[in-house]
């Protein structure tokens, strides 16, 4: 079943754009970690496709589209080549990773919510899978790069919350039958902006109230 709000070609373009953004962030992290081109490609593929593959398995869209559409496989490889030859100066890589990751986060949380709802899930479950679609690849990327996923770090700026915001807006638009190309773009842009603001101003989620842990803080 196709998502009713868009033609298949428009949906395909949106998903490839999100894949490209996430793949760029994965490949750039590979540069920062001093990986070779193969390692960069692995991170790009995992970042771009990990969340979507998990979503498709949950909703029963098997085999996952990442394994049936060559565009989904080759787009991260193209992104890897672009980063391999044109990556920014080392001191700018961290910022670039964050911006591209935020863009992918915004696109995927909305597209994931829409696809989950299209396959019969309720709005709450659709928002959950929208979140997983957006953050799953980033979690897999960080694990492969031997880093604690940003999603779990108290000392990292808000990551899941922007995705929840974008996915929730998409769900509300679906509920009120107001989802269009323009409004879905607005939902994705909102998640993107919230993530950038969190990065800019250091917004973080609170830890446990009255926390008295003696565990050493992780640097």
PDB file of C-alpha atoms in Angstrom:
ATOM      1  CA  UNK A   1       0.000   0.000   0.000  1.00  0.00           C
ATOM      2  CA  UNK A   2       1.305   3.440  -0.916  1.00  0.00           C
ATOM      3  CA  UNK A   3       1.177   6.453   1.333  1.00  0.00           C
ATOM      4  CA  UNK A   4      -1.973   8.182   0.177  1.00  0.00           C
ATOM      5  CA  UNK A   5      -0.798  11.741   0.665  1.00  0.00           C
ATOM      6  CA  UNK A   6       1.961  11.573  -1.963  1.00  0.00           C
ATOM      7  CA  UNK A   7       2.580   9.959  -5.306  1.00  0.00           C
ATOM      8  CA  UNK A   8       5.133   7.128  -5.181  1.00  0.00           C
ATOM      9  CA  UNK A   9       7.681   9.259  -7.011  1.00  0.00           C
ATOM     10  CA  UNK A  10       7.419  12.141  -4.529  1.00  0.00           C
ATOM     11  CA  UNK A  11       7.635   9.749  -1.586  1.00  0.00           C
ATOM     12  CA  UNK A  12      10.699   8.143  -3.160  1.00  0.00           C
ATOM     13  CA  UNK A  13      12.426  11.496  -3.602  1.00  0.00           C
ATOM     14  CA  UNK A  14      11.758  12.482   0.028  1.00  0.00           C
ATOM     15  CA  UNK A  15      13.161   9.219   1.332  1.00  0.00           C
ATOM     16  CA  UNK A  16      16.276   9.443  -0.864  1.00  0.00           C
ATOM     17  CA  UNK A  17      16.897  13.000   0.355  1.00  0.00           C
ATOM     18  CA  UNK A  18      16.684  11.814   3.970  1.00  0.00           C
ATOM     19  CA  UNK A  19      18.959   8.867   3.201  1.00  0.00           C
ATOM     20  CA  UNK A  20      21.491  11.203   1.596  1.00  0.00           C
ATOM     21  CA  UNK A  21      21.530  13.558   4.601  1.00  0.00           C
ATOM     22  CA  UNK A  22      21.980  10.728   7.086  1.00  0.00           C
ATOM     23  CA  UNK A  23      24.633   9.081   4.916  1.00  0.00           C
ATOM     24  CA  UNK A  24      26.597  12.336   4.789  1.00  0.00           C
ATOM     25  CA  UNK A  25      26.589  12.497   8.580  1.00  0.00           C
ATOM     26  CA  UNK A  26      27.729   8.871   8.829  1.00  0.00           C
ATOM     27  CA  UNK A  27      30.541   9.299   6.334  1.00  0.00           C
ATOM     28  CA  UNK A  28      31.693  12.507   8.026  1.00  0.00           C
ATOM     29  CA  UNK A  29      31.854  10.709  11.349  1.00  0.00           C
ATOM     30  CA  UNK A  30      33.994   8.106   9.608  1.00  0.00           C
ATOM     31  CA  UNK A  31      36.402  10.882   8.563  1.00  0.00           C
ATOM     32  CA  UNK A  32      36.525  12.227  12.118  1.00  0.00           C
ATOM     33  CA  UNK A  33      37.229   8.716  13.431  1.00  0.00           C
ATOM     34  CA  UNK A  34      39.997   8.289  10.812  1.00  0.00           C
ATOM     35  CA  UNK A  35      38.243   5.350   9.104  1.00  0.00           C
ATOM     36  CA  UNK A  36      39.191   4.292   5.597  1.00  0.00           C
ATOM     37  CA  UNK A  37      36.776   4.604   2.696  1.00  0.00           C
ATOM     38  CA  UNK A  38      35.203   1.223   3.433  1.00  0.00           C
ATOM     39  CA  UNK A  39      34.602   2.179   7.052  1.00  0.00           C
ATOM     40  CA  UNK A  40      33.099   5.479   5.906  1.00  0.00           C
ATOM     41  CA  UNK A  41      30.745   3.583   3.574  1.00  0.00           C
ATOM     42  CA  UNK A  42      29.680   1.192   6.347  1.00  0.00           C
ATOM     43  CA  UNK A  43      28.824   4.097   8.646  1.00  0.00           C
ATOM     44  CA  UNK A  44      27.001   5.870   5.823  1.00  0.00           C
ATOM     45  CA  UNK A  45      24.898   2.809   4.985  1.00  0.00           C
ATOM     46  CA  UNK A  46      24.129   2.029   8.632  1.00  0.00           C
ATOM     47  CA  UNK A  47      23.169   5.610   9.436  1.00  0.00           C
ATOM     48  CA  UNK A  48      21.006   6.035   6.363  1.00  0.00           C
ATOM     49  CA  UNK A  49      19.193   2.698   6.378  1.00  0.00           C
ATOM     50  CA  UNK A  50      19.259   1.328   9.936  1.00  0.00           C
ATOM     51  CA  UNK A  51      16.140   3.039  11.273  1.00  0.00           C
ATOM     52  CA  UNK A  52      14.107   2.424   8.124  1.00  0.00           C
ATOM     53  CA  UNK A  53      14.984  -1.267   8.033  1.00  0.00           C
ATOM     54  CA  UNK A  54      13.860  -1.688  11.644  1.00  0.00           C
ATOM     55  CA  UNK A  55      10.612   0.172  10.923  1.00  0.00           C
ATOM     56  CA  UNK A  56       9.853  -1.973   7.885  1.00  0.00           C
ATOM     57  CA  UNK A  57      10.462  -5.170   9.841  1.00  0.00           C
ATOM     58  CA  UNK A  58       8.089  -4.031  12.596  1.00  0.00           C
ATOM     59  CA  UNK A  59       5.253  -3.064  10.245  1.00  0.00           C
ATOM     60  CA  UNK A  60       5.731  -6.187   8.116  1.00  0.00           C
ATOM     61  CA  UNK A  61       6.929  -4.396   4.985  1.00  0.00           C
ATOM     62  CA  UNK A  62       9.307  -7.205   4.041  1.00  0.00           C
ATOM     63  CA  UNK A  63      11.727  -7.455   2.516  1.00  0.00           C
ATOM     64  CA  UNK A  64      12.628  -3.919   3.652  1.00  0.00           C
ATOM     65  CA  UNK A  65      12.708  -1.450   0.805  1.00  0.00           C
ATOM     66  CA  UNK A  66      16.412  -0.867   1.452  1.00  0.00           C
ATOM     67  CA  UNK A  67      16.992  -4.361   0.034  1.00  0.00           C
ATOM     68  CA  UNK A  68      14.688  -4.080  -2.964  1.00  0.00           C
ATOM     69  CA  UNK A  69      15.468  -0.585  -4.300  1.00  0.00           C
ATOM     70  CA  UNK A  70      19.050  -0.081  -5.470  1.00  0.00           C
ATOM     71  CA  UNK A  71      18.640   3.661  -5.053  1.00  0.00           C
ATOM     72  CA  UNK A  72      18.494   3.186  -1.309  1.00  0.00           C
ATOM     73  CA  UNK A  73      21.754   1.248  -1.381  1.00  0.00           C
ATOM     74  CA  UNK A  74      23.718   3.421  -3.804  1.00  0.00           C
ATOM     75  CA  UNK A  75      22.726   6.827  -2.393  1.00  0.00           C
ATOM     76  CA  UNK A  76      24.872   6.327   0.751  1.00  0.00           C
ATOM     77  CA  UNK A  77      27.757   5.222  -1.460  1.00  0.00           C
ATOM     78  CA  UNK A  78      27.458   8.421  -3.501  1.00  0.00           C
ATOM     79  CA  UNK A  79      27.399  10.418  -0.276  1.00  0.00           C
ATOM     80  CA  UNK A  80      30.514   8.555   0.870  1.00  0.00           C
ATOM     81  CA  UNK A  81      32.389   9.480  -2.307  1.00  0.00           C
ATOM     82  CA  UNK A  82      31.386  13.129  -1.952  1.00  0.00           C
ATOM     83  CA  UNK A  83      32.650  13.202   1.619  1.00  0.00           C
ATOM     84  CA  UNK A  84      35.788  11.253   0.692  1.00  0.00           C
ATOM     85  CA  UNK A  85      36.878  13.885  -1.823  1.00  0.00           C
ATOM     86  CA  UNK A  86      35.222  17.065  -0.528  1.00  0.00           C
ATOM     87  CA  UNK A  87      34.989  16.775   3.240  1.00  0.00           C
ATOM     88  CA  UNK A  88      35.477  20.080   5.117  1.00  0.00           C
ATOM     89  CA  UNK A  89      38.478  20.922   7.228  1.00  0.00           C
ATOM     90  CA  UNK A  90      38.920  18.729  10.280  1.00  0.00           C
ATOM     91  CA  UNK A  91      37.922  21.471  12.712  1.00  0.00           C
ATOM     92  CA  UNK A  92      34.589  21.901  10.925  1.00  0.00           C
ATOM     93  CA  UNK A  93      33.634  18.243  10.672  1.00  0.00           C
ATOM     94  CA  UNK A  94      31.801  18.027  14.002  1.00  0.00           C
ATOM     95  CA  UNK A  95      29.515  20.921  13.098  1.00  0.00           C
ATOM     96  CA  UNK A  96      28.838  19.501   9.646  1.00  0.00           C
ATOM     97  CA  UNK A  97      27.927  16.111  11.097  1.00  0.00           C
ATOM     98  CA  UNK A  98      25.388  17.770  13.384  1.00  0.00           C
ATOM     99  CA  UNK A  99      23.724  19.812  10.660  1.00  0.00           C
ATOM    100  CA  UNK A 100      23.366  16.928   8.215  1.00  0.00           C
ATOM    101  CA  UNK A 101      22.207  14.613  10.987  1.00  0.00           C
ATOM    102  CA  UNK A 102      19.563  17.168  12.040  1.00  0.00           C
ATOM    103  CA  UNK A 103      18.293  17.400   8.471  1.00  0.00           C
ATOM    104  CA  UNK A 104      17.966  13.628   8.210  1.00  0.00           C
ATOM    105  CA  UNK A 105      16.323  13.512  11.624  1.00  0.00           C
ATOM    106  CA  UNK A 106      13.628  15.942  10.498  1.00  0.00           C
ATOM    107  CA  UNK A 107      12.854  14.167   7.252  1.00  0.00           C
ATOM    108  CA  UNK A 108      12.854  10.631   8.649  1.00  0.00           C
ATOM    109  CA  UNK A 109      10.712  11.264  11.729  1.00  0.00           C
ATOM    110  CA  UNK A 110       7.935  12.566   9.472  1.00  0.00           C
ATOM    111  CA  UNK A 111       8.278   9.955   6.715  1.00  0.00           C
ATOM    112  CA  UNK A 112       8.521   7.150   9.279  1.00  0.00           C
ATOM    113  CA  UNK A 113       5.348   8.298  11.027  1.00  0.00           C
ATOM    114  CA  UNK A 114       3.473   8.498   7.748  1.00  0.00           C
ATOM    115  CA  UNK A 115       4.580   5.065   6.564  1.00  0.00           C
ATOM    116  CA  UNK A 116       3.744   3.417   9.883  1.00  0.00           C
ATOM    117  CA  UNK A 117       0.249   4.935   9.862  1.00  0.00           C
ATOM    118  CA  UNK A 118      -0.196   3.926   6.233  1.00  0.00           C
ATOM    119  CA  UNK A 119       0.402   0.302   7.298  1.00  0.00           C
ATOM    120  CA  UNK A 120      -2.405   0.380   9.844  1.00  0.00           C
ATOM    121  CA  UNK A 121      -0.753   1.510  13.078  1.00  0.00           C
ATOM    122  CA  UNK A 122      -2.457   3.973  15.404  1.00  0.00           C
ATOM    123  CA  UNK A 123      -1.154   7.482  15.859  1.00  0.00           C
ATOM    124  CA  UNK A 124       0.819   6.764  19.049  1.00  0.00           C
ATOM    125  CA  UNK A 125       2.510   3.710  17.541  1.00  0.00           C
ATOM    126  CA  UNK A 126       3.159   5.654  14.345  1.00  0.00           C
ATOM    127  CA  UNK A 127       4.900   8.426  16.299  1.00  0.00           C
ATOM    128  CA  UNK A 128       7.011   5.791  18.067  1.00  0.00           C
ATOM    129  CA  UNK A 129       8.115   4.250  14.783  1.00  0.00           C
ATOM    130  CA  UNK A 130       8.691   7.716  13.355  1.00  0.00           C
ATOM    131  CA  UNK A 131      11.081   8.297  16.238  1.00  0.00           C
ATOM    132  CA  UNK A 132      12.791   4.947  15.682  1.00  0.00           C
ATOM    133  CA  UNK A 133      13.120   5.657  11.961  1.00  0.00           C
ATOM    134  CA  UNK A 134      14.805   8.958  12.740  1.00  0.00           C
ATOM    135  CA  UNK A 135      17.183   7.914  15.515  1.00  0.00           C
ATOM    136  CA  UNK A 136      17.791   4.204  14.815  1.00  0.00           C
ATOM    137  CA  UNK A 137      20.436   4.759  12.168  1.00  0.00           C
ATOM    138  CA  UNK A 138      22.266   7.294  14.324  1.00  0.00           C
ATOM    139  CA  UNK A 139      22.325   4.878  17.245  1.00  0.00           C
ATOM    140  CA  UNK A 140      23.720   2.126  15.013  1.00  0.00           C
ATOM    141  CA  UNK A 141      26.287   4.561  13.581  1.00  0.00           C
ATOM    142  CA  UNK A 142      27.542   5.540  17.036  1.00  0.00           C
ATOM    143  CA  UNK A 143      27.758   1.918  18.183  1.00  0.00           C
ATOM    144  CA  UNK A 144      29.789   0.969  15.111  1.00  0.00           C
ATOM    145  CA  UNK A 145      32.063   3.966  15.705  1.00  0.00           C
ATOM    146  CA  UNK A 146      32.629   2.883  19.330  1.00  0.00           C
ATOM    147  CA  UNK A 147      30.753   5.831  20.815  1.00  0.00           C
ATOM    148  CA  UNK A 148      27.958   5.899  23.370  1.00  0.00           C
ATOM    149  CA  UNK A 149      24.878   6.796  21.279  1.00  0.00           C
ATOM    150  CA  UNK A 150      23.953  10.462  21.575  1.00  0.00           C
ATOM    151  CA  UNK A 151      20.423   9.307  22.357  1.00  0.00           C
ATOM    152  CA  UNK A 152      21.639   7.934  25.701  1.00  0.00           C
ATOM    153  CA  UNK A 153      24.083  10.649  26.719  1.00  0.00           C
ATOM    154  CA  UNK A 154      22.931  13.118  29.367  1.00  0.00           C
ATOM    155  CA  UNK A 155      25.711  15.497  28.339  1.00  0.00           C
ATOM    156  CA  UNK A 156      24.564  15.708  24.708  1.00  0.00           C
ATOM    157  CA  UNK A 157      22.040  18.134  23.310  1.00  0.00           C
ATOM    158  CA  UNK A 158      18.432  17.023  22.796  1.00  0.00           C
ATOM    159  CA  UNK A 159      18.277  14.407  20.039  1.00  0.00           C
ATOM    160  CA  UNK A 160      15.168  12.290  20.467  1.00  0.00           C
ATOM    161  CA  UNK A 161      12.943  15.210  21.514  1.00  0.00           C
ATOM    162  CA  UNK A 162      13.159  17.040  18.141  1.00  0.00           C
ATOM    163  CA  UNK A 163      12.223  13.777  16.393  1.00  0.00           C
ATOM    164  CA  UNK A 164       9.280  13.305  18.747  1.00  0.00           C
ATOM    165  CA  UNK A 165       8.161  16.872  18.000  1.00  0.00           C
ATOM    166  CA  UNK A 166       8.298  16.334  14.230  1.00  0.00           C
ATOM    167  CA  UNK A 167       6.615  12.928  14.416  1.00  0.00           C
ATOM    168  CA  UNK A 168       3.885  14.269  16.709  1.00  0.00           C
ATOM    169  CA  UNK A 169       3.156  17.174  14.382  1.00  0.00           C
ATOM    170  CA  UNK A 170       2.877  14.724  11.487  1.00  0.00           C
ATOM    171  CA  UNK A 171       0.497  12.552  13.527  1.00  0.00           C
ATOM    172  CA  UNK A 172      -1.686  15.545  14.386  1.00  0.00           C
ATOM    173  CA  UNK A 173      -1.784  16.548  10.735  1.00  0.00           C
ATOM    174  CA  UNK A 174      -2.889  13.025   9.849  1.00  0.00           C
ATOM    175  CA  UNK A 175      -5.541  13.059  12.588  1.00  0.00           C
ATOM    176  CA  UNK A 176      -7.024  16.336  11.361  1.00  0.00           C
ATOM    177  CA  UNK A 177      -6.692  15.348   7.703  1.00  0.00           C
ATOM    178  CA  UNK A 178      -4.354  18.288   7.095  1.00  0.00           C
ATOM    179  CA  UNK A 179      -1.284  16.437   5.853  1.00  0.00           C
ATOM    180  CA  UNK A 180      -0.003  17.792   2.544  1.00  0.00           C
ATOM    181  CA  UNK A 181       3.399  18.197   0.974  1.00  0.00           C
ATOM    182  CA  UNK A 182       3.695  21.675   2.481  1.00  0.00           C
ATOM    183  CA  UNK A 183       2.561  20.740   5.989  1.00  0.00           C
ATOM    184  CA  UNK A 184       4.742  17.622   6.111  1.00  0.00           C
ATOM    185  CA  UNK A 185       7.707  19.780   5.068  1.00  0.00           C
ATOM    186  CA  UNK A 186       6.783  22.161   7.892  1.00  0.00           C
ATOM    187  CA  UNK A 187       6.780  19.271  10.378  1.00  0.00           C
ATOM    188  CA  UNK A 188      10.197  18.101   9.175  1.00  0.00           C
ATOM    189  CA  UNK A 189      11.564  21.647   9.256  1.00  0.00           C
ATOM    190  CA  UNK A 190      10.277  22.132  12.805  1.00  0.00           C
ATOM    191  CA  UNK A 191      12.136  19.034  13.994  1.00  0.00           C
ATOM    192  CA  UNK A 192      15.256  20.222  12.139  1.00  0.00           C
ATOM    193  CA  UNK A 193      15.103  23.691  13.724  1.00  0.00           C
ATOM    194  CA  UNK A 194      14.479  22.332  17.231  1.00  0.00           C
ATOM    195  CA  UNK A 195      17.511  20.089  16.858  1.00  0.00           C
ATOM    196  CA  UNK A 196      19.681  22.972  15.612  1.00  0.00           C
ATOM    197  CA  UNK A 197      18.495  25.186  18.482  1.00  0.00           C
ATOM    198  CA  UNK A 198      19.310  22.420  20.953  1.00  0.00           C
ATOM    199  CA  UNK A 199      22.799  22.205  19.470  1.00  0.00           C
ATOM    200  CA  UNK A 200      23.217  25.989  19.479  1.00  0.00           C
ATOM    201  CA  UNK A 201      22.012  26.651  23.018  1.00  0.00           C
ATOM    202  CA  UNK A 202      22.965  23.364  24.663  1.00  0.00           C
ATOM    203  CA  UNK A 203      19.441  22.224  25.507  1.00  0.00           C
ATOM    204  CA  UNK A 204      19.509  18.936  27.415  1.00  0.00           C
ATOM    205  CA  UNK A 205      17.007  16.658  29.067  1.00  0.00           C
ATOM    206  CA  UNK A 206      17.010  16.678  32.890  1.00  0.00           C
ATOM    207  CA  UNK A 207      18.525  13.837  34.853  1.00  0.00           C
ATOM    208  CA  UNK A 208      16.937  12.134  37.870  1.00  0.00           C
ATOM    209  CA  UNK A 209      15.550  14.526  40.478  1.00  0.00           C
ATOM    210  CA  UNK A 210      17.794  14.872  43.557  1.00  0.00           C
ATOM    211  CA  UNK A 211      20.411  12.712  41.877  1.00  0.00           C
ATOM    212  CA  UNK A 212      23.098  11.600  44.353  1.00  0.00           C
ATOM    213  CA  UNK A 213      25.025   9.066  42.266  1.00  0.00           C
ATOM    214  CA  UNK A 214      28.727   8.832  43.071  1.00  0.00           C
ATOM    215  CA  UNK A 215      29.555   7.369  39.669  1.00  0.00           C
ATOM    216  CA  UNK A 216      32.245   9.247  37.826  1.00  0.00           C
ATOM    217  CA  UNK A 217      31.015  11.547  35.092  1.00  0.00           C
ATOM    218  CA  UNK A 218      31.845  10.375  31.582  1.00  0.00           C
ATOM    219  CA  UNK A 219      33.934  12.848  29.630  1.00  0.00           C
TER     220      UNK A 219
END
